[in-house]
Short mmCIF file of C-alpha atoms in Angstrom, two decimals:
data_model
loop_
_atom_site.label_atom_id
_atom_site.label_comp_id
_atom_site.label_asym_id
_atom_site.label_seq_id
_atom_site.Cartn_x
_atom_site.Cartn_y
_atom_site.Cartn_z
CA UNK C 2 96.17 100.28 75.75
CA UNK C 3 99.50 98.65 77.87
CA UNK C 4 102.81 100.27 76.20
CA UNK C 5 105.71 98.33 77.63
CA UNK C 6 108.57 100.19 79.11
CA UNK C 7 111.16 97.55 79.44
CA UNK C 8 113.00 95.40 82.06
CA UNK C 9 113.30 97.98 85.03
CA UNK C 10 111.51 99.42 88.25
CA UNK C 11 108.28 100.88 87.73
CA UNK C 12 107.73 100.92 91.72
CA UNK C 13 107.22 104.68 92.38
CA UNK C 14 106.34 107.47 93.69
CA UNK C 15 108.97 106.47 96.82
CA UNK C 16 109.90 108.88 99.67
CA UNK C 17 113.33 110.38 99.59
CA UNK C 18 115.01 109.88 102.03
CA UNK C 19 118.97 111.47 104.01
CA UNK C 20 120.69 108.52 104.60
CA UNK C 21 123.18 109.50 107.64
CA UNK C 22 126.65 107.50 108.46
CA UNK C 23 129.99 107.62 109.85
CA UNK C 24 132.14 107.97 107.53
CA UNK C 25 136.24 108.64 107.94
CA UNK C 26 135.24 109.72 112.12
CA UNK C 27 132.46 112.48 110.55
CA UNK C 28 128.54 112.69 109.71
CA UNK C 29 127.95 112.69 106.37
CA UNK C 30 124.23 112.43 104.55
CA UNK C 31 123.16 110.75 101.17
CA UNK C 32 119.94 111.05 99.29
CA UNK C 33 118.70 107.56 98.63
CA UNK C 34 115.03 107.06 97.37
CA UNK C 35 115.11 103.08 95.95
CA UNK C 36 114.13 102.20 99.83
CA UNK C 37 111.84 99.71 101.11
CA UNK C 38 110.25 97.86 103.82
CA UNK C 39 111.09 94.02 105.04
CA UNK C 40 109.10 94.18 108.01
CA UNK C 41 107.70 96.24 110.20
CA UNK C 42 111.30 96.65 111.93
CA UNK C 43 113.61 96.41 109.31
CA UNK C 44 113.99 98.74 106.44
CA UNK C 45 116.57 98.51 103.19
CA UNK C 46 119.01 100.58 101.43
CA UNK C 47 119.69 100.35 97.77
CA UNK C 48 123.29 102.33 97.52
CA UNK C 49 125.45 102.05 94.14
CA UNK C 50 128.49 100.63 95.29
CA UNK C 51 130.54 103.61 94.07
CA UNK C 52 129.04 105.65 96.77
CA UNK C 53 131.22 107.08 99.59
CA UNK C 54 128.82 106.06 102.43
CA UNK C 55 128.86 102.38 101.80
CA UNK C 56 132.17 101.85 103.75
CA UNK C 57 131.19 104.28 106.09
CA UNK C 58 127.91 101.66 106.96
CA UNK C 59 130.28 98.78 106.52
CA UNK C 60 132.98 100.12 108.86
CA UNK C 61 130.39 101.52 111.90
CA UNK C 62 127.49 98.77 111.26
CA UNK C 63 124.97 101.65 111.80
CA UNK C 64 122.95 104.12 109.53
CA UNK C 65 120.08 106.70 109.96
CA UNK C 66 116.60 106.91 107.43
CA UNK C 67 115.86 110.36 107.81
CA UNK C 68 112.57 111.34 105.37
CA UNK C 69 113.45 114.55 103.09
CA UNK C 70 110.69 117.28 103.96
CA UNK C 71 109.25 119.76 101.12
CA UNK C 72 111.04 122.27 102.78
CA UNK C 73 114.67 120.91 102.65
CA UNK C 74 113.99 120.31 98.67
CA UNK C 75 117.49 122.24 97.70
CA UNK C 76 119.54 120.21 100.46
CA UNK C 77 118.37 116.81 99.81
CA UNK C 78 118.68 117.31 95.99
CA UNK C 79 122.30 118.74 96.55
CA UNK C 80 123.02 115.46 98.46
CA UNK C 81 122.37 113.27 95.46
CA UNK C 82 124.37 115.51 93.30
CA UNK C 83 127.69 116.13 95.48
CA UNK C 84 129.76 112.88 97.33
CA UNK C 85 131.13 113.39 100.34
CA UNK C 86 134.65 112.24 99.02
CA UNK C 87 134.14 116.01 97.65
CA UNK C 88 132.18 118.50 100.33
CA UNK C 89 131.26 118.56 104.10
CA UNK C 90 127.60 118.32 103.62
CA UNK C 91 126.60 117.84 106.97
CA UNK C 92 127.48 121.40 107.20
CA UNK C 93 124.08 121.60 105.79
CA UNK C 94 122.02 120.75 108.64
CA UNK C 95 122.10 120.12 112.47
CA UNK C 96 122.98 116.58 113.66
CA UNK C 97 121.71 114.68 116.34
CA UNK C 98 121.85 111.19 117.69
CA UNK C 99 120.47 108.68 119.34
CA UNK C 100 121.48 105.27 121.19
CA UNK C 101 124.04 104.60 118.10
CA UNK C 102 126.80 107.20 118.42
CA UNK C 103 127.83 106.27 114.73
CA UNK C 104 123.87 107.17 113.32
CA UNK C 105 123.61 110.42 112.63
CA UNK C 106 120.17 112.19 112.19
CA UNK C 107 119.03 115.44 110.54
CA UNK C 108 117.65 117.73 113.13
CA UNK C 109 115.69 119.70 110.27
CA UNK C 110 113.75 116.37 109.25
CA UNK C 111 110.68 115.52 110.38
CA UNK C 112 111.37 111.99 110.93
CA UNK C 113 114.70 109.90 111.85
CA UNK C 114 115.21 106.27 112.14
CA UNK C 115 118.81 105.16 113.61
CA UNK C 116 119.40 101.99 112.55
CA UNK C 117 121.72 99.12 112.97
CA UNK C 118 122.95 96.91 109.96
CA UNK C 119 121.86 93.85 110.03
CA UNK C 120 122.49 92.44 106.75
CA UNK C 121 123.36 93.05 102.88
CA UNK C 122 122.08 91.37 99.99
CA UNK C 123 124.63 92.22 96.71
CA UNK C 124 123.06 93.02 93.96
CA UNK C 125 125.32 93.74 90.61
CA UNK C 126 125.82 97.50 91.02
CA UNK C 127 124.24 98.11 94.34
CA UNK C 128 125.07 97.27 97.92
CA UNK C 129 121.76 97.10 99.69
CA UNK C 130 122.02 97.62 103.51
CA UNK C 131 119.15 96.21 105.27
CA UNK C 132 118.98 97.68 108.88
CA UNK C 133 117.20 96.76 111.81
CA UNK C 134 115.58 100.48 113.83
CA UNK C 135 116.55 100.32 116.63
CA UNK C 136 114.57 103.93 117.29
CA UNK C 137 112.27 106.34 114.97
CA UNK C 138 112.10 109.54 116.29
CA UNK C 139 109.06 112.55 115.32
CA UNK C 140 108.83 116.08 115.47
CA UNK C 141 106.57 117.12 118.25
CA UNK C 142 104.50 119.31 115.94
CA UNK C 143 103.92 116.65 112.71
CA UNK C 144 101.30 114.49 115.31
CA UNK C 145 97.83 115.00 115.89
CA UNK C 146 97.10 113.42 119.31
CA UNK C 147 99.11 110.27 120.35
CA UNK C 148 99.77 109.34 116.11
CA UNK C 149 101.58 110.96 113.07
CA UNK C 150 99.36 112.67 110.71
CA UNK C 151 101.63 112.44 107.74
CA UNK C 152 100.15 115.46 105.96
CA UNK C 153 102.00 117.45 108.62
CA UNK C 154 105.22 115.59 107.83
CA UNK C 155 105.56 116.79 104.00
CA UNK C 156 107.56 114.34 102.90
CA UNK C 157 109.27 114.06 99.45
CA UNK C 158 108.15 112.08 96.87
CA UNK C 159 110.01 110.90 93.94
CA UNK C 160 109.48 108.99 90.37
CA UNK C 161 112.43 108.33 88.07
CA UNK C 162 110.64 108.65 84.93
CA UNK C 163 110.17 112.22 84.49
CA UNK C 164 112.33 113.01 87.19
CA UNK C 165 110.67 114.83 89.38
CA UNK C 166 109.79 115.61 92.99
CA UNK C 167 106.30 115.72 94.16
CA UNK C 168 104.37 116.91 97.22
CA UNK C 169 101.95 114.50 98.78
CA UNK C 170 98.56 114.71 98.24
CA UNK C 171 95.24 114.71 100.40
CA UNK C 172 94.12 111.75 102.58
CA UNK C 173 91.18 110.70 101.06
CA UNK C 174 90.21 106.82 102.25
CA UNK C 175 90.87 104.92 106.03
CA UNK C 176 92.91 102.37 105.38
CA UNK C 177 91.18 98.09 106.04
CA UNK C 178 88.05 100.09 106.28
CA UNK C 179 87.23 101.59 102.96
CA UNK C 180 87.36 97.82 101.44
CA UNK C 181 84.70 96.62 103.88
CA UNK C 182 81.40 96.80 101.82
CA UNK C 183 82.99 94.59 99.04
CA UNK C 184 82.76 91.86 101.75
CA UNK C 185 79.28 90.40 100.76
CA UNK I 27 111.28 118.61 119.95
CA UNK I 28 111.61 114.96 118.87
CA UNK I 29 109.30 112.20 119.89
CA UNK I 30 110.32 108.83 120.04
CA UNK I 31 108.37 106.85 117.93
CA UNK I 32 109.77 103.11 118.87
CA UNK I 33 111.59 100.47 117.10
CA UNK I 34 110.28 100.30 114.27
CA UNK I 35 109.87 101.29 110.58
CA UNK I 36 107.95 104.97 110.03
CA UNK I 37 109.35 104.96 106.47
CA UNK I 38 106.08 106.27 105.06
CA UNK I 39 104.37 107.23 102.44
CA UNK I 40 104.62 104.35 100.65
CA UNK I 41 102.67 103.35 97.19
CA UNK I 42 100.04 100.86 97.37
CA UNK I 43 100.40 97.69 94.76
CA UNK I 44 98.60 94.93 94.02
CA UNK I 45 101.06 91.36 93.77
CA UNK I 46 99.43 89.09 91.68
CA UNK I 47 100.41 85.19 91.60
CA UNK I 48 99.16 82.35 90.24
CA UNK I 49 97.65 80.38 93.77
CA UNK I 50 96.41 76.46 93.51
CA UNK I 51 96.26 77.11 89.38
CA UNK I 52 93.77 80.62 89.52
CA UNK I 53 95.37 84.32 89.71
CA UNK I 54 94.95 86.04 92.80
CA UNK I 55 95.46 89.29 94.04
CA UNK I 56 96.63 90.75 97.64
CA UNK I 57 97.54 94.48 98.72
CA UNK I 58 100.99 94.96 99.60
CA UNK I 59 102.61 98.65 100.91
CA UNK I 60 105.32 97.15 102.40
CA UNK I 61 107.50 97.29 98.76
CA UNK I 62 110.98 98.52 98.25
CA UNK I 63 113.28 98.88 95.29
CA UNK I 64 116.73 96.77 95.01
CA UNK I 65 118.11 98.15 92.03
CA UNK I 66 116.52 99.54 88.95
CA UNK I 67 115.74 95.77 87.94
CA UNK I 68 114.26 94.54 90.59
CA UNK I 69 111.22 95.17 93.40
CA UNK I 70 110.81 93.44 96.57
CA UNK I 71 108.02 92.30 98.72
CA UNK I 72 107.08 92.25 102.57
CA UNK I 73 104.89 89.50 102.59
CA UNK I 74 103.67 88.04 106.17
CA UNK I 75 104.41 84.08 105.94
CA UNK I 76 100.91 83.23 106.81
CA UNK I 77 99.60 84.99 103.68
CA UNK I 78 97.96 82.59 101.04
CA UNK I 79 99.44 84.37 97.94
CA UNK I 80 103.23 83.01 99.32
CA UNK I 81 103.18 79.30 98.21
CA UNK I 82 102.14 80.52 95.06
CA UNK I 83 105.02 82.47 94.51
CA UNK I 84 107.24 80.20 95.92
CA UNK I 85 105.37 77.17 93.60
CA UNK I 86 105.76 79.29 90.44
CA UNK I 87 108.85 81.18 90.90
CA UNK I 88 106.11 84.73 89.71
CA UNK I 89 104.51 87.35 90.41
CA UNK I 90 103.08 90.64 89.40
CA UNK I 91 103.21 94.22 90.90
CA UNK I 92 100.23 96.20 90.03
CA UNK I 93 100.46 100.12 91.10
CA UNK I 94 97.08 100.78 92.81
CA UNK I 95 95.11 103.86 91.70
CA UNK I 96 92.72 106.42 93.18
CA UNK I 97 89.42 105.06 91.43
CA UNK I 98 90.25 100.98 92.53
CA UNK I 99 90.84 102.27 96.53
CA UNK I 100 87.66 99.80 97.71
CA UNK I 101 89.22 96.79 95.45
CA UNK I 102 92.42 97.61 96.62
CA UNK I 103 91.46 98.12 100.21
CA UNK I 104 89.65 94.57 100.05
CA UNK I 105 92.18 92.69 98.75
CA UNK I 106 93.98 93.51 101.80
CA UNK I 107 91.40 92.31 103.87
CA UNK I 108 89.98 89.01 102.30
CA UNK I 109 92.04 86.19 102.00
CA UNK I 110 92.10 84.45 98.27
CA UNK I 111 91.67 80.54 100.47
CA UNK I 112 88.07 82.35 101.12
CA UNK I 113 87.32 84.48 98.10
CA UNK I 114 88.03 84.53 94.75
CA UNK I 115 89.14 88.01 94.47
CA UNK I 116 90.55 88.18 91.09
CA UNK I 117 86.57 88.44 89.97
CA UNK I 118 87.10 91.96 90.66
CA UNK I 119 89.53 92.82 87.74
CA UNK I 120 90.23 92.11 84.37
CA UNK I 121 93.27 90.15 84.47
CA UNK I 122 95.91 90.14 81.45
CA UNK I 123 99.27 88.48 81.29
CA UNK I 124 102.52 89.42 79.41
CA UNK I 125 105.48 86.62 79.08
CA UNK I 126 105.07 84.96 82.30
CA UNK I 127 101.99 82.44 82.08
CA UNK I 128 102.00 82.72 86.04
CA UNK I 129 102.37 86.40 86.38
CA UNK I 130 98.46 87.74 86.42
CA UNK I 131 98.22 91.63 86.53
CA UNK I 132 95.44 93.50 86.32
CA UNK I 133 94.01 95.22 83.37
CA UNK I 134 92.76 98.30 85.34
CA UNK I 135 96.28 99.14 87.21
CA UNK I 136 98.00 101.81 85.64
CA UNK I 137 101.33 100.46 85.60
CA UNK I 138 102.05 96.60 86.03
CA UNK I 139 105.88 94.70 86.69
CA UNK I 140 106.07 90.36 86.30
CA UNK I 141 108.32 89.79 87.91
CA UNK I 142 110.28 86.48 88.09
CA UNK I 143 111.30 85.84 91.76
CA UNK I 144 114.76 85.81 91.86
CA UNK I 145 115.72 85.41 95.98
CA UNK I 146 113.56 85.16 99.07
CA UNK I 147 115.20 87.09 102.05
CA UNK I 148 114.06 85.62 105.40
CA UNK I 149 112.29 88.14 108.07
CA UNK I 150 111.52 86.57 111.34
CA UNK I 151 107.70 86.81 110.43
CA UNK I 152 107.54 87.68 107.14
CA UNK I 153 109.12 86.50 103.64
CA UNK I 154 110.78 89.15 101.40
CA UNK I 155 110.36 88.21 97.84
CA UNK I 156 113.22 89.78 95.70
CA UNK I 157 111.60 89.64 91.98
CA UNK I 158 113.91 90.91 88.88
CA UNK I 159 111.03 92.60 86.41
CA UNK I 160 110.95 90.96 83.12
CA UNK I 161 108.56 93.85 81.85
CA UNK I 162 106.77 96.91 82.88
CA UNK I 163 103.46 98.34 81.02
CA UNK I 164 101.62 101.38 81.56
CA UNK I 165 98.76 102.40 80.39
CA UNK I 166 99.11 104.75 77.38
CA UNK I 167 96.87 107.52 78.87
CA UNK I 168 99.45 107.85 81.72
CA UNK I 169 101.98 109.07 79.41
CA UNK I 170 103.40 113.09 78.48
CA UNK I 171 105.18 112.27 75.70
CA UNK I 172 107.14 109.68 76.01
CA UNK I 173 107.97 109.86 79.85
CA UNK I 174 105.47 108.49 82.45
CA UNK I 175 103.99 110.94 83.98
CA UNK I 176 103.48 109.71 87.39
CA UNK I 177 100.37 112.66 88.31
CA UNK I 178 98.39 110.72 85.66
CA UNK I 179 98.85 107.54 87.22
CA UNK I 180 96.59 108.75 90.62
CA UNK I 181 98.56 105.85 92.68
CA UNK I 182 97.48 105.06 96.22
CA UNK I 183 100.11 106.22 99.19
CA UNK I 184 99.74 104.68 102.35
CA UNK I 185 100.80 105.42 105.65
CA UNK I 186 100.77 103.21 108.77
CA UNK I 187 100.77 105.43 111.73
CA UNK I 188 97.53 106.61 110.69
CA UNK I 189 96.24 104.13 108.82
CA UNK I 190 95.17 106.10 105.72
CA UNK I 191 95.41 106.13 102.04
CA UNK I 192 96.20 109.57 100.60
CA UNK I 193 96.63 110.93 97.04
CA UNK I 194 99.78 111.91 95.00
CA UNK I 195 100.32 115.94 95.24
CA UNK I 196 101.62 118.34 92.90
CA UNK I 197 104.99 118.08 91.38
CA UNK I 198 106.94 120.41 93.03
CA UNK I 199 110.86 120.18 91.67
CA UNK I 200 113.24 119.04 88.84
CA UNK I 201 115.69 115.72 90.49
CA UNK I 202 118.93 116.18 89.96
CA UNK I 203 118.68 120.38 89.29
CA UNK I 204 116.68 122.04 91.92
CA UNK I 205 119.60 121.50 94.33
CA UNK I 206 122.33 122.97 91.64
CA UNK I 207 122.35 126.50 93.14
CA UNK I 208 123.53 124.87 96.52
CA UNK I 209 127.31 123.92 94.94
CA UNK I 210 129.68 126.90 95.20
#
C-alpha cells in the first residue's frame, strides 16, 4: 500500500556536504545537503537565501563542495546550526586552497571540489548556485589503486524525514554490469 | 596528502532513481544517479540529450522519480543500459499512476515523486530537467510511525569513480542535535 506524503522532496539519502566561501575577506563553511549533479562537471547548490554565504558566492564567483566524513559528524552538524554572521567556524578545521584563492577547502575532508560559479537558477526561498569544478581533490589514503573506493571515504548521508544521519553501507553490485543478464 | 582528482564532479554517493515518462504514448523507465534537490518542492535531473526518455518529457511536460531499492538492483542496473527505442522496459514493473496521466512510476519502488517539469536548464551535453513534485508516496511498510524511515527503504547509492552500487548503512546521528555540544 502507497501512503502519500504530500507536495515535497522525497529524493534522499543525499551526501552532506561543507560548502566553503569568501565571505567579508574570510573562509567560512556551510552544511548544505539538497545538492545535485548537472553534469559530470557541474554540480548545484540549493542555499536559503537568508544564508550568510550566498553573498559571499555572489561577491567572489567561487565556492568549494567539500563531502562531510563520519568522523567530522559534530562539526558539520554545528555548521547547519550556527551562521557565520554569528561564529568563526572555520576555526573548526584547517583550510586549504586550490587554483581559486576565494574557494576554500576543508583539510579534514576526504574530498574537495573548488568550484567556480557559473550560474543561478532562483527558486522562491532558495538561491541555487550551480558551479562549474574546476578541480576535485582526494585524500591519498581513501583510493585503492589509481580510483576512489568510496567505502574508505565515509561520507555522510542524510534524509529529512526522520532526520537523521547515516553511515554508508556495503558495496554489494558493479555498476552497467549487474543489469547485463536481463538483456535477452 | 591530497590527490587531484580532475575537473570534474566526485560528489558521490548518490541515490539511484528510476525517471519514468510517458515516451511515443507507453511509460518507460531509465536509471538516473545524476539527481539533485532545488528546494524542498522540487528534484532535478541530469539527463544526457541523446537519451530517448527526453522528448518524452519535454512532449508531456512529466515525469516520475522512483527511489531504486536493494532487491530491483538487476532492473535498475538494466534500465541504465537498454534504451526504451529498443526495449520495452516498463514490462519489468508494475506501473501505477497518481494525478498526472503521463507520470508512470513503478509499483515496486519504495518511494515515488510526479513530478510536473517546471524548467529545463541547459548543460553543454546534457538537459537538466527541473520538476516541482505534485506528490510523493511511499510504501506503507517503509514507515516508523509516521516518519519515513529511510533504513526500510534499502535505496541504491551509487558512486562513479568506482562504478559500484552500495547499500544504505546504519543511522549514525540526530540532524540538527548531534552538533549542539559544539556551541559555547
Amino acid at each position: 500500500m502507497k501512503k502519500k506524503l504530500g507536495a515535497g522532496t522525497a529524493l534522499y539519502p543525499m551526501p552532506v556536504t561543507l560548502v566553503g566561501a569568501t565571505v567579508n575577506g574570510k573562509p567560512n563553511y556551510l552544511t548544505i545537503a539538497h545538492v545535485g549533479i548537472m553534469d559530470h562537471a557541474r554540480v548545484s547548490l540549493s542555499m536559503g537565501k537568508s544564508h550568510y554565504t550566498n553573498d559571499g558566492i555572489r561577491e567572489n564567483g567561487t565556492f568549494s563542495v567539500n563531502i562531510a566524513p563520519e568522523r567530522l559528524v559534530k562539526e558539520t552538524d554545528y555548521c547547519g546550526l550556527v551562521s557565520g554572521r554569528k561564529a568563526d567556524k572555520a576555526r573548526l578545521f584547517d583550510t586549504f586552497y586550490g587554483e581559486l584563492e576565494t574557494a576554500p577547502m576543508i583539510e579534514g575532508c576526504p574530498i574537495n571540489m573548488e568550484c567556480r560559479l557559473m550560474q543561478t537558477v532562483d527558486m522562491p526561498k532558495h538561491d541555487v548556485f550551480i558551479g562549474e569544478v574546476v578541480q576535485a581533490y582526494c585524500d591519498e589514503e581513501c583510493f585503492e589503486g589509481d580510483v576512489v573506493d568510496f567505502s574508505k571515504v565515509h561520507p555522510i548521508l542524510f534524509a529529512m524525514y526522520d532526520r537523521s544521519y547515516f553511515k554508508l553501507g556495503e558495496r554489494f553490485a558493479p555498476a552497467w554490469n549487474v543489469g547485463k543478464e536481463l538483456m535477452t
